[in-house]
CSV table of C-alpha atoms in Angstrom, one decimal:
chain,number,residue,atom,x,y,z
W,699,UNK,CA,131.5,89.0,119.1
W,700,UNK,CA,135.2,89.5,118.0
W,701,UNK,CA,134.9,88.3,114.6
W,702,UNK,CA,134.9,91.7,112.9
W,703,UNK,CA,137.7,93.1,115.1
W,704,UNK,CA,141.3,93.9,113.7
W,705,UNK,CA,144.0,95.7,116.2
W,706,UNK,CA,146.4,98.4,115.3
W,707,UNK,CA,149.8,99.7,117.5
W,708,UNK,CA,150.0,103.5,116.3
W,709,UNK,CA,153.7,104.0,118.0
W,710,UNK,CA,156.1,101.5,118.7
W,711,UNK,CA,159.7,100.8,117.7
W,712,UNK,CA,161.5,97.9,116.5
W,713,UNK,CA,165.2,97.1,117.2
W,714,UNK,CA,167.0,94.1,115.1
W,715,UNK,CA,170.3,94.4,117.4
W,716,UNK,CA,169.2,94.3,120.5
W,717,UNK,CA,165.3,93.2,120.2
W,718,UNK,CA,163.1,90.8,118.4
W,719,UNK,CA,163.0,93.2,115.1
W,720,UNK,CA,160.4,93.8,113.1
W,721,UNK,CA,159.4,90.8,111.3
W,722,UNK,CA,158.6,88.9,114.3
W,723,UNK,CA,156.7,91.8,116.0
W,724,UNK,CA,154.9,91.8,113.2
W,725,UNK,CA,154.3,87.9,113.1
W,726,UNK,CA,153.4,87.5,116.6
W,727,UNK,CA,151.1,90.7,116.1
W,728,UNK,CA,149.2,89.6,113.1
W,729,UNK,CA,148.4,86.2,115.3
W,730,UNK,CA,146.8,88.1,118.0
W,731,UNK,CA,144.4,89.9,115.1
W,732,UNK,CA,146.7,93.2,114.3
W,733,UNK,CA,147.1,94.6,110.8
W,734,UNK,CA,148.7,98.0,111.4
W,735,UNK,CA,151.7,99.1,112.9
W,736,UNK,CA,153.3,102.9,112.7
W,737,UNK,CA,157.2,102.0,113.3
W,738,UNK,CA,159.1,104.6,114.6
W,739,UNK,CA,162.8,105.1,115.0
W,740,UNK,CA,165.1,104.5,117.8
W,741,UNK,CA,168.1,106.9,118.8
W,742,UNK,CA,171.1,105.4,116.7
W,743,UNK,CA,172.4,103.6,120.2
W,744,UNK,CA,169.8,101.1,120.2
W,745,UNK,CA,171.3,99.9,116.8
W,746,UNK,CA,175.0,99.6,118.2
W,747,UNK,CA,176.0,103.2,116.7
W,748,UNK,CA,177.5,105.8,118.5
W,749,UNK,CA,176.3,109.5,116.9
W,750,UNK,CA,178.9,111.3,119.4
W,751,UNK,CA,181.9,109.7,117.4
W,752,UNK,CA,180.4,109.2,114.3
W,753,UNK,CA,178.2,111.9,114.0
W,754,UNK,CA,175.6,112.3,110.9
W,755,UNK,CA,176.9,109.4,109.7
W,756,UNK,CA,175.5,106.9,112.5
W,757,UNK,CA,172.0,108.7,111.4
W,758,UNK,CA,171.8,107.2,108.0
W,759,UNK,CA,172.8,103.6,109.2
W,760,UNK,CA,169.9,104.0,111.5
W,761,UNK,CA,167.5,105.2,108.6
W,762,UNK,CA,168.4,102.5,106.7
W,763,UNK,CA,167.7,100.4,109.3
W,764,UNK,CA,164.6,101.5,110.0
W,765,UNK,CA,163.6,101.7,106.4
W,766,UNK,CA,164.9,98.1,106.4
W,767,UNK,CA,162.5,97.1,109.6
W,768,UNK,CA,159.4,98.5,107.6
W,769,UNK,CA,159.6,96.7,105.1
W,770,UNK,CA,160.6,93.4,107.4
W,771,UNK,CA,157.1,94.3,108.8
W,772,UNK,CA,155.0,94.9,105.6
W,773,UNK,CA,156.3,91.3,104.3
W,774,UNK,CA,154.8,89.9,107.1
W,775,UNK,CA,151.3,91.2,105.6
W,776,UNK,CA,150.8,94.4,107.9
W,777,UNK,CA,150.3,98.2,106.9
W,778,UNK,CA,153.3,99.6,108.4
W,779,UNK,CA,153.9,103.4,108.2
W,780,UNK,CA,157.5,104.5,109.0
W,781,UNK,CA,158.7,107.4,111.1
W,782,UNK,CA,162.6,108.8,111.5
W,783,UNK,CA,163.4,111.6,113.9
W,784,UNK,CA,165.4,113.0,116.4
W,785,UNK,CA,164.2,112.2,120.0
W,786,UNK,CA,164.7,114.9,122.7
W,787,UNK,CA,166.3,112.6,124.5
W,788,UNK,CA,169.3,112.3,121.9
W,789,UNK,CA,169.9,116.3,122.9
W,790,UNK,CA,170.7,115.0,126.5
W,791,UNK,CA,172.4,111.9,125.9
W,792,UNK,CA,174.8,114.0,122.9
W,793,UNK,CA,175.9,116.7,125.3
W,794,UNK,CA,176.6,114.3,128.1
W,795,UNK,CA,178.3,112.5,125.9
W,796,UNK,CA,180.7,115.8,125.4
W,797,UNK,CA,179.2,116.7,122.4
W,798,UNK,CA,178.9,120.8,122.2
W,799,UNK,CA,175.4,122.1,122.6
W,800,UNK,CA,176.2,124.0,119.3
W,801,UNK,CA,177.0,120.7,117.6
W,802,UNK,CA,174.0,119.0,118.4
W,803,UNK,CA,171.5,121.8,117.3
W,804,UNK,CA,173.4,121.3,113.9
W,805,UNK,CA,173.5,117.6,113.9
W,806,UNK,CA,169.8,117.9,114.7
W,807,UNK,CA,168.8,120.2,112.2
W,808,UNK,CA,170.8,117.8,109.9
W,809,UNK,CA,168.8,114.8,111.0
W,810,UNK,CA,165.5,116.6,110.1
W,811,UNK,CA,166.4,117.3,106.7
W,812,UNK,CA,167.8,113.8,106.1
W,813,UNK,CA,164.2,112.6,107.1
W,814,UNK,CA,162.6,115.2,105.0
W,815,UNK,CA,164.3,114.1,102.0
W,816,UNK,CA,163.3,110.3,102.5
W,817,UNK,CA,159.7,111.8,103.3
W,818,UNK,CA,159.8,112.9,99.6
W,819,UNK,CA,161.3,110.0,98.2
W,820,UNK,CA,158.9,108.0,99.9
W,821,UNK,CA,161.0,105.8,102.3
W,822,UNK,CA,159.6,106.8,104.9
W,823,UNK,CA,155.9,108.4,106.0
W,824,UNK,CA,156.9,110.7,108.5
W,825,UNK,CA,159.0,112.7,111.2
W,826,UNK,CA,159.3,111.5,114.6
W,827,UNK,CA,159.7,111.5,117.4
W,828,UNK,CA,160.4,115.3,117.7
W,829,UNK,CA,159.6,117.3,120.5
W,830,UNK,CA,160.5,118.5,124.1
W,831,UNK,CA,161.6,116.8,127.0
W,832,UNK,CA,159.2,115.5,129.7
W,833,UNK,CA,161.6,115.4,132.2
W,834,UNK,CA,164.2,117.7,133.9
W,835,UNK,CA,166.8,119.3,131.8
W,836,UNK,CA,168.9,122.5,131.4
W,837,UNK,CA,167.6,125.4,129.8
W,838,UNK,CA,170.1,125.2,126.6
W,839,UNK,CA,168.8,121.5,126.0
W,840,UNK,CA,165.6,122.4,126.0
W,841,UNK,CA,166.1,125.2,123.8
W,842,UNK,CA,167.6,123.0,121.3
W,843,UNK,CA,165.3,120.6,121.4
W,844,UNK,CA,162.4,123.3,120.6
W,845,UNK,CA,164.4,124.6,117.6
W,846,UNK,CA,164.6,120.7,116.4
W,847,UNK,CA,160.7,120.3,116.4
W,848,UNK,CA,160.5,124.2,114.9
W,849,UNK,CA,162.5,122.5,112.0
W,850,UNK,CA,160.7,119.2,111.8
W,851,UNK,CA,157.1,121.2,111.7
W,852,UNK,CA,159.0,123.4,108.7
W,853,UNK,CA,160.0,120.2,107.2
W,854,UNK,CA,156.7,118.4,107.7
W,855,UNK,CA,155.1,121.4,105.6
W,856,UNK,CA,157.2,121.6,102.9
W,857,UNK,CA,157.3,117.9,102.2
W,858,UNK,CA,154.0,116.4,103.4
W,859,UNK,CA,155.6,114.2,106.3
W,860,UNK,CA,153.4,113.5,109.4
W,861,UNK,CA,154.9,114.1,112.4
W,862,UNK,CA,155.2,112.0,116.0
W,863,UNK,CA,155.1,114.5,118.9
W,864,UNK,CA,157.0,113.6,121.7
W,865,UNK,CA,155.8,116.3,124.6
W,866,UNK,CA,155.0,116.9,128.4
W,867,UNK,CA,152.0,116.2,129.5
W,868,UNK,CA,150.3,119.4,130.5
W,869,UNK,CA,146.9,119.3,129.2
W,870,UNK,CA,146.3,122.6,127.5
W,871,UNK,CA,149.0,124.0,128.0
W,872,UNK,CA,151.1,121.2,125.9
W,873,UNK,CA,148.3,121.2,123.0
W,874,UNK,CA,148.2,125.3,123.2
W,875,UNK,CA,152.0,125.9,122.9
W,876,UNK,CA,152.0,123.6,119.7
W,877,UNK,CA,149.0,124.9,118.6
W,878,UNK,CA,150.2,128.4,118.4
W,879,UNK,CA,153.4,126.9,116.3
W,880,UNK,CA,151.6,125.3,114.1
W,881,UNK,CA,149.3,128.0,113.2
W,882,UNK,CA,152.6,130.0,112.1
W,883,UNK,CA,154.1,127.5,110.5
W,884,UNK,CA,151.2,126.7,108.5
W,885,UNK,CA,150.8,123.0,108.8
W,886,UNK,CA,147.5,120.8,108.5
W,887,UNK,CA,146.8,120.2,112.3
W,888,UNK,CA,145.7,116.5,111.1
W,889,UNK,CA,149.4,115.8,110.3
W,890,UNK,CA,150.6,115.9,113.8
W,891,UNK,CA,149.7,113.2,116.4
W,892,UNK,CA,150.6,113.8,119.8
W,893,UNK,CA,152.2,110.7,121.3
W,894,UNK,CA,152.1,108.7,124.6
W,895,UNK,CA,149.0,111.3,125.5
W,896,UNK,CA,147.2,111.4,128.5
W,897,UNK,CA,143.5,112.0,129.1
W,898,UNK,CA,143.7,115.8,129.2
W,899,UNK,CA,146.4,115.9,126.4
W,900,UNK,CA,144.0,113.7,123.8
W,901,UNK,CA,141.2,115.4,125.0
W,902,UNK,CA,142.5,119.2,123.8
W,903,UNK,CA,144.4,117.7,120.8
W,904,UNK,CA,141.2,116.5,119.7
W,905,UNK,CA,139.3,119.3,120.4
W,906,UNK,CA,142.0,121.5,118.2
W,907,UNK,CA,142.0,118.7,115.3
W,908,UNK,CA,145.2,116.8,115.6
W,909,UNK,CA,145.6,113.2,116.5
W,910,UNK,CA,146.8,111.8,119.8
W,911,UNK,CA,147.8,108.0,120.6
W,912,UNK,CA,147.6,106.9,124.1
W,913,UNK,CA,149.2,104.1,125.9
W,914,UNK,CA,147.9,100.6,125.8
W,915,UNK,CA,147.6,100.4,129.7
W,916,UNK,CA,144.8,99.0,130.9
W,917,UNK,CA,143.3,101.5,133.6
W,918,UNK,CA,144.0,104.5,131.3
W,919,UNK,CA,142.3,103.3,128.2
W,920,UNK,CA,139.1,102.2,130.9
W,921,UNK,CA,139.4,106.0,132.0
W,922,UNK,CA,139.7,107.1,128.1
W,923,UNK,CA,137.1,104.6,126.9
W,924,UNK,CA,134.5,106.0,129.4
W,925,UNK,CA,135.0,109.6,128.0
W,926,UNK,CA,133.6,108.9,124.5
W,927,UNK,CA,136.8,110.5,122.7
W,928,UNK,CA,137.0,107.3,120.4
W,929,UNK,CA,136.8,109.1,116.8
W,930,UNK,CA,140.2,111.3,117.5
W,931,UNK,CA,142.7,109.2,119.2
W,932,UNK,CA,144.3,105.5,118.4
W,933,UNK,CA,146.1,103.3,120.7
W,934,UNK,CA,149.9,102.5,121.2
W,935,UNK,CA,152.3,100.2,123.0
W,936,UNK,CA,155.7,102.3,122.9
W,937,UNK,CA,157.4,99.2,122.5
W,938,UNK,CA,161.1,99.8,122.9
W,939,UNK,CA,161.7,95.8,121.8
W,940,UNK,CA,164.9,95.3,124.3
W,941,UNK,CA,165.9,91.6,124.7
W,942,UNK,CA,167.1,93.3,128.4
W,943,UNK,CA,163.8,95.4,129.1
W,944,UNK,CA,161.1,93.4,127.5
W,945,UNK,CA,157.4,94.7,127.6
W,946,UNK,CA,158.3,97.1,130.3
W,947,UNK,CA,155.5,99.1,129.5
W,948,UNK,CA,153.4,97.0,126.9
W,949,UNK,CA,154.0,94.6,124.0
W,950,UNK,CA,151.8,95.0,120.9
W,951,UNK,CA,149.9,92.1,121.4
W,952,UNK,CA,149.6,93.1,125.0
W,953,UNK,CA,147.2,96.0,123.7
W,954,UNK,CA,144.9,93.6,121.9
W,955,UNK,CA,144.8,91.4,124.8
W,956,UNK,CA,143.7,94.3,127.4
W,957,UNK,CA,141.5,96.0,124.7
W,958,UNK,CA,139.9,92.7,124.4
W,959,UNK,CA,139.1,92.4,128.2
W,960,UNK,CA,137.5,96.0,128.3
W,961,UNK,CA,135.4,95.0,125.7
W,962,UNK,CA,134.3,91.6,128.0
W,963,UNK,CA,133.7,94.2,130.7
W,964,UNK,CA,131.5,96.5,128.9
W,965,UNK,CA,134.0,99.3,129.5
W,966,UNK,CA,134.0,99.4,125.2
W,967,UNK,CA,132.2,98.3,122.7
W,968,UNK,CA,132.8,96.5,119.4
W,969,UNK,CA,132.0,99.7,117.3
W,970,UNK,CA,133.7,101.8,119.3
W,971,UNK,CA,136.9,99.4,119.0
W,972,UNK,CA,136.4,99.3,115.3
W,973,UNK,CA,136.5,102.8,115.0
W,974,UNK,CA,139.8,103.2,117.2
W,975,UNK,CA,141.6,100.4,115.4
W,976,UNK,CA,140.6,101.1,112.0
W,977,UNK,CA,138.6,103.8,111.1
W,978,UNK,CA,141.1,106.2,112.8
W,979,UNK,CA,144.1,104.8,111.8
W,980,UNK,CA,142.2,104.5,108.1
W,981,UNK,CA,142.1,108.5,107.9
W,982,UNK,CA,145.0,109.4,110.3
W,983,UNK,CA,147.9,107.3,108.2
W,984,UNK,CA,146.2,107.0,105.0
W,985,UNK,CA,146.2,103.1,104.7
W,986,UNK,CA,143.8,100.8,103.9
W,987,UNK,CA,142.2,98.1,106.0
W,988,UNK,CA,142.4,94.4,105.1
Protein backbone atom coordinates (compact mmCIF):
# COMPACT_ATOMS: atom_id res chain seq x y z
CA UNK A 1 0.00 0.00 0.00
CA UNK A 2 2.90 2.39 0.72
CA UNK A 3 4.97 1.46 -2.32
CA UNK A 4 4.58 4.76 -4.18
CA UNK A 5 4.63 7.09 -1.18
CA UNK A 6 7.60 9.31 -0.45
CA UNK A 7 7.61 12.05 2.16
CA UNK A 8 8.77 15.65 2.50
CA UNK A 9 9.55 17.95 5.40
CA UNK A 10 8.67 21.46 4.25
CA UNK A 11 10.32 23.37 7.12
CA UNK A 12 12.96 22.25 9.60
CA UNK A 13 16.23 23.39 11.14
CA UNK A 14 19.55 21.64 11.57
CA UNK A 15 22.39 22.36 13.96
CA UNK A 16 25.84 20.81 13.50
CA UNK A 17 27.02 22.43 16.75
CA UNK A 18 24.36 21.46 19.29
CA UNK A 19 22.39 18.81 17.43
CA UNK A 20 22.61 15.98 14.93
CA UNK A 21 23.44 18.11 11.92
CA UNK A 22 21.88 17.93 8.47
CA UNK A 23 23.81 14.87 7.31
CA UNK A 24 22.54 12.59 10.06
CA UNK A 25 19.03 14.05 9.84
CA UNK A 26 18.95 13.38 6.11
CA UNK A 27 20.18 9.81 6.52
CA UNK A 28 17.51 8.95 9.08
CA UNK A 29 14.78 10.73 7.13
CA UNK A 30 15.69 8.96 3.90
CA UNK A 31 15.53 5.55 5.60
CA UNK A 32 11.92 6.29 6.52
CA UNK A 33 11.01 7.22 2.94
CA UNK A 34 11.90 10.92 2.93
CA UNK A 35 12.97 12.60 -0.31
CA UNK A 36 12.88 16.37 0.36
CA UNK A 37 13.90 18.85 3.07
CA UNK A 38 13.44 22.62 3.34
CA UNK A 39 16.28 23.63 5.68
CA UNK A 40 15.86 26.96 7.45
CA UNK A 41 18.48 28.88 9.43
CA UNK A 42 18.46 29.17 13.21
CA UNK A 43 19.44 32.33 15.11
CA UNK A 44 23.27 32.52 15.30
CA UNK A 45 23.53 31.69 19.01
CA UNK A 46 22.31 28.15 18.23
CA UNK A 47 25.61 27.73 16.35
CA UNK A 48 27.67 29.13 19.20
CA UNK A 49 27.85 32.62 17.67
CA UNK A 50 27.12 35.91 19.44
CA UNK A 51 25.66 38.65 17.23
CA UNK A 52 25.28 41.00 20.21
CA UNK A 53 29.09 41.01 20.34
CA UNK A 54 30.15 40.27 16.77
CA UNK A 55 27.26 41.86 14.89
CA UNK A 56 27.05 41.23 11.16
CA UNK A 57 30.05 38.89 11.15
CA UNK A 58 28.08 36.40 13.25
CA UNK A 59 25.44 36.27 10.52
CA UNK A 60 28.00 35.86 7.76
CA UNK A 61 29.37 32.85 9.63
CA UNK A 62 25.84 31.54 10.27
CA UNK A 63 25.12 31.73 6.53
CA UNK A 64 28.25 29.71 5.81
CA UNK A 65 27.06 27.05 8.27
CA UNK A 66 23.57 26.88 6.73
CA UNK A 67 24.91 26.58 3.18
CA UNK A 68 27.24 23.78 4.29
CA UNK A 69 24.38 22.02 6.08
CA UNK A 70 22.30 22.05 2.91
CA UNK A 71 25.21 20.52 0.99
CA UNK A 72 25.53 17.82 3.66
CA UNK A 73 21.87 16.88 3.30
CA UNK A 74 22.09 16.83 -0.50
CA UNK A 75 25.13 14.57 -0.31
CA UNK A 76 22.86 11.96 1.29
CA UNK A 77 20.71 11.86 -1.84
CA UNK A 78 17.86 14.19 -0.83
CA UNK A 79 16.45 17.19 -2.65
CA UNK A 80 17.05 20.24 -0.44
CA UNK A 81 16.12 23.91 -0.53
CA UNK A 82 17.92 26.36 1.72
CA UNK A 83 16.61 29.43 3.60
CA UNK A 84 18.39 32.10 5.58
CA UNK A 85 16.72 34.94 7.46
CA UNK A 86 16.23 37.09 10.53
CA UNK A 87 13.66 35.56 12.87
CA UNK A 88 11.46 38.09 14.73
CA UNK A 89 12.57 36.57 18.03
CA UNK A 90 16.08 37.78 17.21
CA UNK A 91 14.86 41.36 17.60
CA UNK A 92 13.76 40.66 21.17
CA UNK A 93 16.86 38.65 22.01
CA UNK A 94 19.30 41.24 20.70
CA UNK A 95 17.57 44.10 22.52
CA UNK A 96 17.55 42.00 25.70
CA UNK A 97 21.30 41.51 25.24
CA UNK A 98 21.89 45.25 25.19
CA UNK A 99 21.80 46.10 21.47
CA UNK A 100 19.93 49.34 20.76
CA UNK A 101 16.69 49.16 18.81
CA UNK A 102 18.21 51.27 16.00
CA UNK A 103 21.21 48.94 15.74
CA UNK A 104 18.91 45.91 15.61
CA UNK A 105 16.97 47.41 12.71
CA UNK A 106 20.20 48.24 10.88
CA UNK A 107 21.56 44.75 11.50
CA UNK A 108 18.31 43.06 10.43
CA UNK A 109 18.22 44.98 7.15
CA UNK A 110 21.86 44.06 6.51
CA UNK A 111 21.12 40.39 7.14
CA UNK A 112 18.23 40.50 4.64
CA UNK A 113 20.59 42.01 2.06
CA UNK A 114 23.07 39.21 2.84
CA UNK A 115 20.34 36.63 2.24
CA UNK A 116 19.26 38.33 -0.99
CA UNK A 117 22.84 38.32 -2.27
CA UNK A 118 23.12 34.62 -1.42
CA UNK A 119 19.92 34.04 -3.44
CA UNK A 120 21.36 35.90 -6.41
CA UNK A 121 24.49 33.80 -6.24
CA UNK A 122 22.54 30.55 -6.02
CA UNK A 123 23.83 29.66 -2.56
CA UNK A 124 20.34 29.60 -1.05
CA UNK A 125 16.80 29.48 -2.38
CA UNK A 126 14.93 31.83 -0.09
CA UNK A 127 14.68 34.22 2.83
CA UNK A 128 13.33 32.89 6.09
CA UNK A 129 12.20 32.99 8.66
CA UNK A 130 11.03 36.58 8.69
CA UNK A 131 7.83 38.05 10.02
CA UNK A 132 6.17 39.13 13.24
CA UNK A 133 6.32 37.95 16.82
CA UNK A 134 3.53 35.50 17.70
CA UNK A 135 3.90 36.36 21.38
CA UNK A 136 3.61 39.55 23.45
CA UNK A 137 6.35 42.10 22.87
CA UNK A 138 6.78 45.86 23.11
CA UNK A 139 5.62 48.07 20.19
CA UNK A 140 9.07 49.21 19.04
CA UNK A 141 10.31 45.63 18.75
CA UNK A 142 7.23 44.68 16.75
CA UNK A 143 7.80 47.69 14.50
CA UNK A 144 11.39 46.60 13.83
CA UNK A 145 10.26 43.06 12.94
CA UNK A 146 7.61 44.46 10.63
CA UNK A 147 10.13 46.75 8.92
CA UNK A 148 12.49 43.82 8.37
CA UNK A 149 9.59 41.79 6.94
CA UNK A 150 8.82 44.51 4.39
CA UNK A 151 12.51 44.72 3.46
CA UNK A 152 12.56 40.93 2.97
CA UNK A 153 9.57 41.04 0.64
CA UNK A 154 11.17 43.78 -1.44
CA UNK A 155 14.44 41.85 -1.69
CA UNK A 156 12.58 38.65 -2.52
CA UNK A 157 10.81 40.41 -5.38
CA UNK A 158 14.05 41.81 -6.80
CA UNK A 159 16.11 38.63 -6.39
CA UNK A 160 13.61 35.87 -7.15
CA UNK A 161 13.67 34.47 -3.61
CA UNK A 162 11.09 32.33 -1.86
CA UNK A 163 10.04 33.50 1.61
CA UNK A 164 9.13 31.57 4.77
CA UNK A 165 6.93 33.68 7.03
CA UNK A 166 6.79 33.43 10.81
CA UNK A 167 3.54 35.06 11.99
CA UNK A 168 0.83 35.03 14.58
CA UNK A 169 -2.01 32.60 13.78
CA UNK A 170 -5.03 34.90 13.67
CA UNK A 171 -6.81 33.33 10.72
CA UNK A 172 -7.95 35.65 7.94
CA UNK A 173 -6.51 38.72 9.71
CA UNK A 174 -2.99 37.29 9.55
CA UNK A 175 -3.27 36.51 5.86
CA UNK A 176 -5.01 39.77 4.95
CA UNK A 177 -2.31 41.95 6.53
CA UNK A 178 0.39 40.10 4.59
CA UNK A 179 -1.72 40.14 1.44
CA UNK A 180 -1.96 43.93 1.47
CA UNK A 181 1.82 44.34 1.75
CA UNK A 182 2.58 41.70 -0.86
CA UNK A 183 0.27 43.34 -3.40
CA UNK A 184 1.83 46.75 -2.76
CA UNK A 185 5.32 45.30 -3.16
CA UNK A 186 4.35 43.37 -6.28
CA UNK A 187 5.57 39.95 -5.17
CA UNK A 188 4.08 36.72 -6.52
CA UNK A 189 1.81 35.10 -3.95
CA UNK A 190 3.23 31.71 -4.84
CA UNK A 191 6.64 32.82 -3.54
CA UNK A 192 5.39 32.96 0.05
CA UNK A 193 4.92 30.20 2.61
CA UNK A 194 2.85 30.65 5.77
CA UNK A 195 4.97 28.57 8.11
CA UNK A 196 3.50 26.78 11.16
CA UNK A 197 -0.02 27.54 9.95
CA UNK A 198 -3.23 26.61 11.73
CA UNK A 199 -6.23 25.28 9.84
CA UNK A 200 -7.79 28.75 9.50
CA UNK A 201 -4.59 30.40 8.30
CA UNK A 202 -4.00 27.53 5.90
CA UNK A 203 -7.50 27.84 4.42
CA UNK A 204 -7.22 31.61 3.97
CA UNK A 205 -3.68 31.46 2.58
CA UNK A 206 -4.70 28.84 0.07
CA UNK A 207 -7.69 30.89 -1.06
CA UNK A 208 -5.35 33.79 -1.86
CA UNK A 209 -2.77 31.77 -3.80
CA UNK A 210 -0.12 31.30 -1.11
CA UNK A 211 1.45 28.11 0.19
CA UNK A 212 1.17 26.97 3.79
CA UNK A 213 3.14 24.51 5.87
CA UNK A 214 1.38 22.89 8.81
CA UNK A 215 3.00 21.26 11.83
CA UNK A 216 3.04 17.46 11.53
CA UNK A 217 1.11 16.87 14.75
CA UNK A 218 -1.31 13.98 14.67
CA UNK A 219 -4.50 15.80 15.66
CA UNK A 220 -3.81 18.86 13.51
CA UNK A 221 -3.19 16.67 10.47
CA UNK A 222 -6.30 14.65 11.26
CA UNK A 223 -8.33 17.88 11.32
CA UNK A 224 -6.87 19.43 8.19
CA UNK A 225 -6.97 16.25 6.11
CA UNK A 226 -10.73 16.09 6.68
CA UNK A 227 -11.06 19.63 5.26
CA UNK A 228 -9.47 18.55 1.96
CA UNK A 229 -7.03 21.46 1.58
CA UNK A 230 -4.34 19.15 0.27
CA UNK A 231 -3.73 21.06 -2.97
CA UNK A 232 -2.07 24.01 -1.26
CA UNK A 233 -0.21 22.92 1.86
CA UNK A 234 2.73 20.82 2.91
CA UNK A 235 3.75 19.25 6.21
CA UNK A 236 6.63 20.42 8.38
CA UNK A 237 8.34 19.10 11.48
CA UNK A 238 9.83 22.49 12.48
CA UNK A 239 12.57 20.37 14.03
CA UNK A 240 15.01 22.47 16.11
CA UNK A 241 17.85 19.90 16.22
CA UNK A 242 19.01 20.45 19.77
CA UNK A 243 20.25 17.46 21.75
CA UNK A 244 19.02 19.12 24.93
CA UNK A 245 15.51 19.48 23.48
CA UNK A 246 15.34 16.43 21.24
CA UNK A 247 12.06 16.26 19.28
CA UNK A 248 10.27 18.77 21.50
CA UNK A 249 7.54 19.08 18.86
CA UNK A 250 8.38 16.64 16.07
CA UNK A 251 11.35 14.96 14.50
CA UNK A 252 11.25 14.76 10.69
CA UNK A 253 10.76 11.00 10.84
CA UNK A 254 7.87 11.42 13.31
CA UNK A 255 5.77 13.22 10.71
CA UNK A 256 6.20 10.23 8.39
CA UNK A 257 5.03 7.80 11.05
CA UNK A 258 2.00 9.96 11.87
CA UNK A 259 0.93 10.27 8.23
CA UNK A 260 1.19 6.51 7.93
CA UNK A 261 -1.07 6.12 10.98
CA UNK A 262 -3.71 8.41 9.44
CA UNK A 263 -3.48 6.55 6.14
CA UNK A 264 -4.16 3.27 7.88
CA UNK A 265 -7.08 4.83 9.76
CA UNK A 266 -8.61 5.94 6.45
CA UNK A 267 -8.41 9.64 7.37
CA UNK A 268 -6.30 10.38 4.31
CA UNK A 269 -5.77 8.51 1.04
CA UNK A 270 -2.54 7.52 -0.62
CA UNK A 271 -3.35 9.90 -3.48
CA UNK A 272 -3.80 12.82 -1.09
CA UNK A 273 -0.53 12.09 0.69
CA UNK A 274 1.27 11.92 -2.63
CA UNK A 275 -0.20 15.27 -3.63
CA UNK A 276 0.92 16.87 -0.34
CA UNK A 277 4.39 15.32 -0.21
CA UNK A 278 5.30 15.30 -3.88
CA UNK A 279 3.06 17.33 -6.19
CA UNK A 280 2.84 20.38 -3.92
CA UNK A 281 6.54 20.30 -3.10
CA UNK A 282 7.42 20.09 -6.77
CA UNK A 283 5.21 23.10 -7.61
CA UNK A 284 6.12 25.22 -4.58
CA UNK A 285 9.88 24.65 -4.44
CA UNK A 286 10.67 23.87 -8.08
CA UNK A 287 12.32 20.52 -7.36
CA UNK A 288 11.83 17.18 -9.05
CA UNK A 289 10.98 13.98 -7.15
CA UNK A 290 13.12 10.86 -7.63
